[in-house]
Short mmCIF file of C-alpha atoms in Angstrom, two decimals:
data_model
loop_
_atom_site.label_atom_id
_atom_site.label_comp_id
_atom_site.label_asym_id
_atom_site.label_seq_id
_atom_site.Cartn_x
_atom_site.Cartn_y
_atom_site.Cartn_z
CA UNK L 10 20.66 0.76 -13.79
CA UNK L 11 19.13 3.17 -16.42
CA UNK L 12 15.49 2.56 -17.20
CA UNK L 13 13.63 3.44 -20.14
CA UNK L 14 10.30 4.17 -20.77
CA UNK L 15 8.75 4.63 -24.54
CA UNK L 16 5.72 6.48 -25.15
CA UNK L 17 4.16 7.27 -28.44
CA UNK L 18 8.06 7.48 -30.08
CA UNK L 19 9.16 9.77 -27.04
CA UNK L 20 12.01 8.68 -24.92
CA UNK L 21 12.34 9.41 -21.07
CA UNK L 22 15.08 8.40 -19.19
CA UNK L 23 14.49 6.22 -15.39
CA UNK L 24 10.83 5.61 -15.94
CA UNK L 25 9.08 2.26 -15.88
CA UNK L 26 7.43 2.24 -19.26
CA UNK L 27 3.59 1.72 -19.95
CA UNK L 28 2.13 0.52 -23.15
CA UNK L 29 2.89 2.34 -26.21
CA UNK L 30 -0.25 3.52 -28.12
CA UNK L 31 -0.35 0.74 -30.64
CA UNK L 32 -0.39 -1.50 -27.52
CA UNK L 33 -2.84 0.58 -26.11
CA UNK L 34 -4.97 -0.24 -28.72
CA UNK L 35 -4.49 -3.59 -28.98
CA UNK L 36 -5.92 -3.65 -25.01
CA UNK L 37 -8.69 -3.76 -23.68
CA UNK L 38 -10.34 -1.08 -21.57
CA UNK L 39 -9.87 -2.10 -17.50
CA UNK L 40 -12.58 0.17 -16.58
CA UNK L 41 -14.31 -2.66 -15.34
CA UNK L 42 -12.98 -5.83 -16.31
CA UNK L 43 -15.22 -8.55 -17.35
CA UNK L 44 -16.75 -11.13 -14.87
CA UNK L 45 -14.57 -13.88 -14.09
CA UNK L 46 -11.79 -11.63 -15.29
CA UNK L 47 -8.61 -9.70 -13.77
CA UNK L 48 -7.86 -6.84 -14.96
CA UNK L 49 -3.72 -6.13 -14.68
CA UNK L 50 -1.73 -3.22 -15.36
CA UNK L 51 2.24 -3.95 -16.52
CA UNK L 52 5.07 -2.03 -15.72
CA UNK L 53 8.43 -3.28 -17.20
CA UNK L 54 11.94 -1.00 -17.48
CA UNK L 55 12.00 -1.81 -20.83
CA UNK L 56 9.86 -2.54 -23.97
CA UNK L 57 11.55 -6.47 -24.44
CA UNK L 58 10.32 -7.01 -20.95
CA UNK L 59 6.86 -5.61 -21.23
CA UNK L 60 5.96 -7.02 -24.41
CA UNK L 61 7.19 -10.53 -23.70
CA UNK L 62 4.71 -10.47 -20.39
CA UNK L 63 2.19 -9.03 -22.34
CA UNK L 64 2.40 -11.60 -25.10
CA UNK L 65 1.95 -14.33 -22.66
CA UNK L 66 -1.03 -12.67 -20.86
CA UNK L 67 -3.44 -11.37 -24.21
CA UNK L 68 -4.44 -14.93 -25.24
CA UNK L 69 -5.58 -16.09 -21.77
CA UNK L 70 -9.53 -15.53 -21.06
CA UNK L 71 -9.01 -14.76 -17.39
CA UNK L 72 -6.75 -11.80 -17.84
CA UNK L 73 -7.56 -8.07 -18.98
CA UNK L 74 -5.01 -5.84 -19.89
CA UNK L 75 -5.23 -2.28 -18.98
CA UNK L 76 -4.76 0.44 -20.76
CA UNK L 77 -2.36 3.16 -19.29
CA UNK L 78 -5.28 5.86 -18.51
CA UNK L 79 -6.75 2.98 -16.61
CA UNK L 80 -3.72 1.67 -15.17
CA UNK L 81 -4.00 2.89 -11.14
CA UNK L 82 -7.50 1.08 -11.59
CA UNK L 83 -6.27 -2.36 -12.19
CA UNK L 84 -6.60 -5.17 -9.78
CA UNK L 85 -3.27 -6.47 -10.41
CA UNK L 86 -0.28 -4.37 -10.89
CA UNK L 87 2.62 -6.29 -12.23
CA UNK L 88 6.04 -5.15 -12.27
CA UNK L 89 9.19 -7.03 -14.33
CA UNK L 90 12.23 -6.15 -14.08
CA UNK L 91 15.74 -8.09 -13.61
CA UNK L 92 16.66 -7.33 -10.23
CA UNK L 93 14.94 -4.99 -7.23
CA UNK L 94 17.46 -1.73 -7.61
CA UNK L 95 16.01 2.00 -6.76
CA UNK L 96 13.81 2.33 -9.17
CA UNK L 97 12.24 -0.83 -8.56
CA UNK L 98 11.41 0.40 -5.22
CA UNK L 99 10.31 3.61 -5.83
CA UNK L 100 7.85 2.02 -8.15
CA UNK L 101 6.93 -0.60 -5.75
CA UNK L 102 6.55 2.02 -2.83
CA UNK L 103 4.48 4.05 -5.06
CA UNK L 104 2.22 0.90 -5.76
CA UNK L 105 1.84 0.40 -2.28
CA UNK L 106 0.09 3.44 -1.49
CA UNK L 107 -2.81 2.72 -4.33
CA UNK L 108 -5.27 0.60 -2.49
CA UNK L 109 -7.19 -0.47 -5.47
CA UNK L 110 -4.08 -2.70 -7.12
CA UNK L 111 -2.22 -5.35 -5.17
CA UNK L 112 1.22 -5.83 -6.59
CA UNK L 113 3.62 -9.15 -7.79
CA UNK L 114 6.70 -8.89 -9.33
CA UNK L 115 8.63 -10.89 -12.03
CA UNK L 116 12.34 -10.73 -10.97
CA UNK L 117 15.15 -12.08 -12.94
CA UNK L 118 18.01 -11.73 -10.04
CA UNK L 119 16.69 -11.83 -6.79
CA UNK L 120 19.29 -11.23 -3.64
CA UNK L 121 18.54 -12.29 -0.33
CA UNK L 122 18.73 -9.03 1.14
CA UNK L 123 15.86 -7.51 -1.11
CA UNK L 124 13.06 -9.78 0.58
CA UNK L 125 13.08 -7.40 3.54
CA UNK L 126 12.13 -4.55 0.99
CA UNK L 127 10.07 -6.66 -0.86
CA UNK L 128 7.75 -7.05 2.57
CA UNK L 129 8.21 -3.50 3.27
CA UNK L 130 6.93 -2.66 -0.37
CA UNK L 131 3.84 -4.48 0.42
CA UNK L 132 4.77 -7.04 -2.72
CA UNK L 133 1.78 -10.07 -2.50
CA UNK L 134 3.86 -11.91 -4.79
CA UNK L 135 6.81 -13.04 -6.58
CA UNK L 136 7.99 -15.12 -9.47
CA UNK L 137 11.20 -15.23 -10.84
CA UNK L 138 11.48 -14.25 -14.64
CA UNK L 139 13.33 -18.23 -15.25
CA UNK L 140 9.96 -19.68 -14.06
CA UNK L 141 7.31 -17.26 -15.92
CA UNK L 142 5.98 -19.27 -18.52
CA UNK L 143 1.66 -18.33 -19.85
CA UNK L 144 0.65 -20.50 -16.76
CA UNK L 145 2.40 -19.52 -14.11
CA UNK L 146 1.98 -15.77 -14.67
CA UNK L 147 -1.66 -16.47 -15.08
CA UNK L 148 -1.46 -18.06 -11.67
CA UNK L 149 0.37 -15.65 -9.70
CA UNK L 150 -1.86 -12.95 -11.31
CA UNK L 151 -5.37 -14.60 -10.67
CA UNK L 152 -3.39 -15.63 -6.66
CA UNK L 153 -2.94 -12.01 -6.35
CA UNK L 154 -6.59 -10.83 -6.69
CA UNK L 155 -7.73 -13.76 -4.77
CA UNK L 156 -5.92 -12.15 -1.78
CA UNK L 157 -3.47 -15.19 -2.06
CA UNK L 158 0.61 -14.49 -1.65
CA UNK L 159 3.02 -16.23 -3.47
CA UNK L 160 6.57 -17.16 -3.04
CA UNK L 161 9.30 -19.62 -4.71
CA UNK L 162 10.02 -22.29 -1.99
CA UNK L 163 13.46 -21.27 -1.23
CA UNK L 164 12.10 -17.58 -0.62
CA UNK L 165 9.50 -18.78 1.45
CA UNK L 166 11.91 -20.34 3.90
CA UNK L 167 13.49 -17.72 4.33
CA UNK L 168 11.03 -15.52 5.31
CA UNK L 169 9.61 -18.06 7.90
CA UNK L 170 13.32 -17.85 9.31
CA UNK L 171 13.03 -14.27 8.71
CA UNK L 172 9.66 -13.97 11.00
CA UNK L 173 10.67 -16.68 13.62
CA UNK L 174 13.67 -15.09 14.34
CA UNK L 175 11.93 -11.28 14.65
CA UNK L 176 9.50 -13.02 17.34
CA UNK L 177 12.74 -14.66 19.12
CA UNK L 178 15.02 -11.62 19.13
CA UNK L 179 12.29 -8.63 18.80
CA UNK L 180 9.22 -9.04 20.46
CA UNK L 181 9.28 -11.95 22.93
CA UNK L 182 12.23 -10.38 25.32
CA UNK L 183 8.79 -7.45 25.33
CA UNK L 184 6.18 -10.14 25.86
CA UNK L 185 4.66 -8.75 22.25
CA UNK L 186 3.37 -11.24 19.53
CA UNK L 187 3.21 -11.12 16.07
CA UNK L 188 -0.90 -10.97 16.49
CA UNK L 189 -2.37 -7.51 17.21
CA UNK L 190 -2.75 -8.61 21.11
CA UNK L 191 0.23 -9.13 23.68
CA UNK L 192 0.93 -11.81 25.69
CA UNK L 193 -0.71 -10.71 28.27
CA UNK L 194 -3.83 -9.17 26.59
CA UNK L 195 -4.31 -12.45 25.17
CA UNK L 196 -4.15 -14.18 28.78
CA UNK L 197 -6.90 -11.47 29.85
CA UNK L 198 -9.27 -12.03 26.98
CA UNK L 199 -8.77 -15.39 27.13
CA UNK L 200 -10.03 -15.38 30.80
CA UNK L 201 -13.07 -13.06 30.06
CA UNK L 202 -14.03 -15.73 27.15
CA UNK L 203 -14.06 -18.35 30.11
CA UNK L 204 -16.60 -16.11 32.33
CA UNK L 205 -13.97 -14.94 34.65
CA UNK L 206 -14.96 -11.80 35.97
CA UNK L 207 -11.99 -8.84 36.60
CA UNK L 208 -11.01 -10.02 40.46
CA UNK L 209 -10.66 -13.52 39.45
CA UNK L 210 -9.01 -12.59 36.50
CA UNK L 211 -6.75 -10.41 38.68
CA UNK L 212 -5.63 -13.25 41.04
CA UNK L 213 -4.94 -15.88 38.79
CA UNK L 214 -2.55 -13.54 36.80
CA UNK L 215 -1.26 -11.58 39.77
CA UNK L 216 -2.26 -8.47 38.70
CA UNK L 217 -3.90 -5.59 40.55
CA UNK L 218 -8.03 -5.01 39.27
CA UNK L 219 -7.19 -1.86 38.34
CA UNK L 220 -4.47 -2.98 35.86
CA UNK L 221 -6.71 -5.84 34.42
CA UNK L 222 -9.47 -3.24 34.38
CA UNK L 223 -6.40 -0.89 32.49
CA UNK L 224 -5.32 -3.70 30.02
CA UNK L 225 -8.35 -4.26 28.62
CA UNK L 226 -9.70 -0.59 28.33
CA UNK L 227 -6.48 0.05 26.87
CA UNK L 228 -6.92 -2.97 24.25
CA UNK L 229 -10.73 -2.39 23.43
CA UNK L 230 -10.01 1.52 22.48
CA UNK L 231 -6.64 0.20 20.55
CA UNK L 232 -9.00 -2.07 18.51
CA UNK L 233 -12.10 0.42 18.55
CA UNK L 234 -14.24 -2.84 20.37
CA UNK L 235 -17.53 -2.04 22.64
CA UNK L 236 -17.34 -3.98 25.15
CA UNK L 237 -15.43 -7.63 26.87
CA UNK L 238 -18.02 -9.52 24.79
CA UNK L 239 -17.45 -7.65 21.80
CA UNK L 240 -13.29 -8.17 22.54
CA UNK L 241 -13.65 -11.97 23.03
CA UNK L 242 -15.60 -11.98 19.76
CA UNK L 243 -12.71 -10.42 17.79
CA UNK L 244 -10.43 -12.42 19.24
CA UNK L 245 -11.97 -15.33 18.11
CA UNK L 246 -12.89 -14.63 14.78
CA UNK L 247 -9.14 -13.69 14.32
CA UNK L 248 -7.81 -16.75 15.88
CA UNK L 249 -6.47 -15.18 19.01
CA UNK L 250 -7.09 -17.48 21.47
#
């Protein structure tokens, strides 16, 4: 699919367009956005797109537009387009490696092979373009700087089938988890949290000292953690155990 992208009367072809300079004018500056406010930057692949989500999001109090100069400062980085083709994902990919913006996307086809790149992408977020009415985009974009994800239910499923069935086929035939410990780190640390010390620790999981003492070395440098204390504390705090 051929994208286009407008700017100041110039044409270039496969671009995701940013505002024109009468829109840029009729923005707001996202230097810093107000308090209370998010501040969004909008890419669309073409200028019907773009202004229709742009309409929708001026009038709303919680939202500030940014200006293209500003754009790779916004909080939110918003991408519309009608289905997730190559350039969607280059774009995407190259949103992913800007840590100030977190990203959504307004999709008008959505195939259930694209969710895998979606994840990949690092998306926080998706609506489809049927369902983006003034609220709902205001909620998905405010969701998305609150560090929230969301997901139409039917997409949603599927990537809870999606993650239960990497744990079944992927990482429990190599005693891994989905949580930054393994199955057997977890077992350790849960021991230490008890006040087991490393030879009881050792006998009631049948391991050697040494590879107790090895496990949980190799864990604490893995997770850059001081000391046992310091590892049952993290493992807490992140729900571990």
């Amino acid at each position: 699919m051929t994208t286009t992208d407008v700017n100041d009367g110039a044409v270039t072809q496969g671009q995701f367009r940013r505002p024109t300079a009468s829109e840029r004018a009729a923005q707001r500056s996202a230097r810093k956005a107000p308090p209370g406010r998010v501040s969004v930057a909008v890419y669309a692949e073409d200028l019907i797109l773009q202004t229709g989500v742009i309409h929708q999001l001026r009038p709303r109090p919680e939202i500030e537009l940014a200006v293209e100069s500003e754009a790779d400062r916004a909080q939110v980085s918003l991408v519309v387009v009608d289905m997730v083709d190559e350039p969607t994902v280059r774009l995407l990919s190259r949103l992913q490696r800007n840590t100030a913006t977190r990203t959504g996307l307004v999709v008008g086809f959505f195939e259930s092979g694209a969710l895998q790149t979606l994840i990949e992408c690092g998306v926080a977020a998706v609506l489809r373009r049927g369902e983006a009415d003034q609220d709902r985009l205001v909620h998905l974009v405010t969701a998305i700087a609150n560090g929230e994800g969301v997901l139409p239910g039917d997409l949603l499923g599927k990537l809870l089938a999606h993650v239960s069935s990497l744990q079944r086929s992927v990482l429990d035939p190599r005693g891994l988890s989905l949580s930054t410990l393994t199955a057997r780190e977890a077992e350790m640390i849960r021991l230490v949290s008890e006040g087991f010390g490393t030879a009881e620790i050792a006998q009631k999981t049948s391991y050697s000292e040494r590879t107790v003492k090895n496990v949980l070395h190799e864990m604490a440098t893995r997770l850059e953690l001081r000391n046992r204390a310091h590892a049952v504390g993290y493992a807490m705090r992140h729900g571990l155990i």
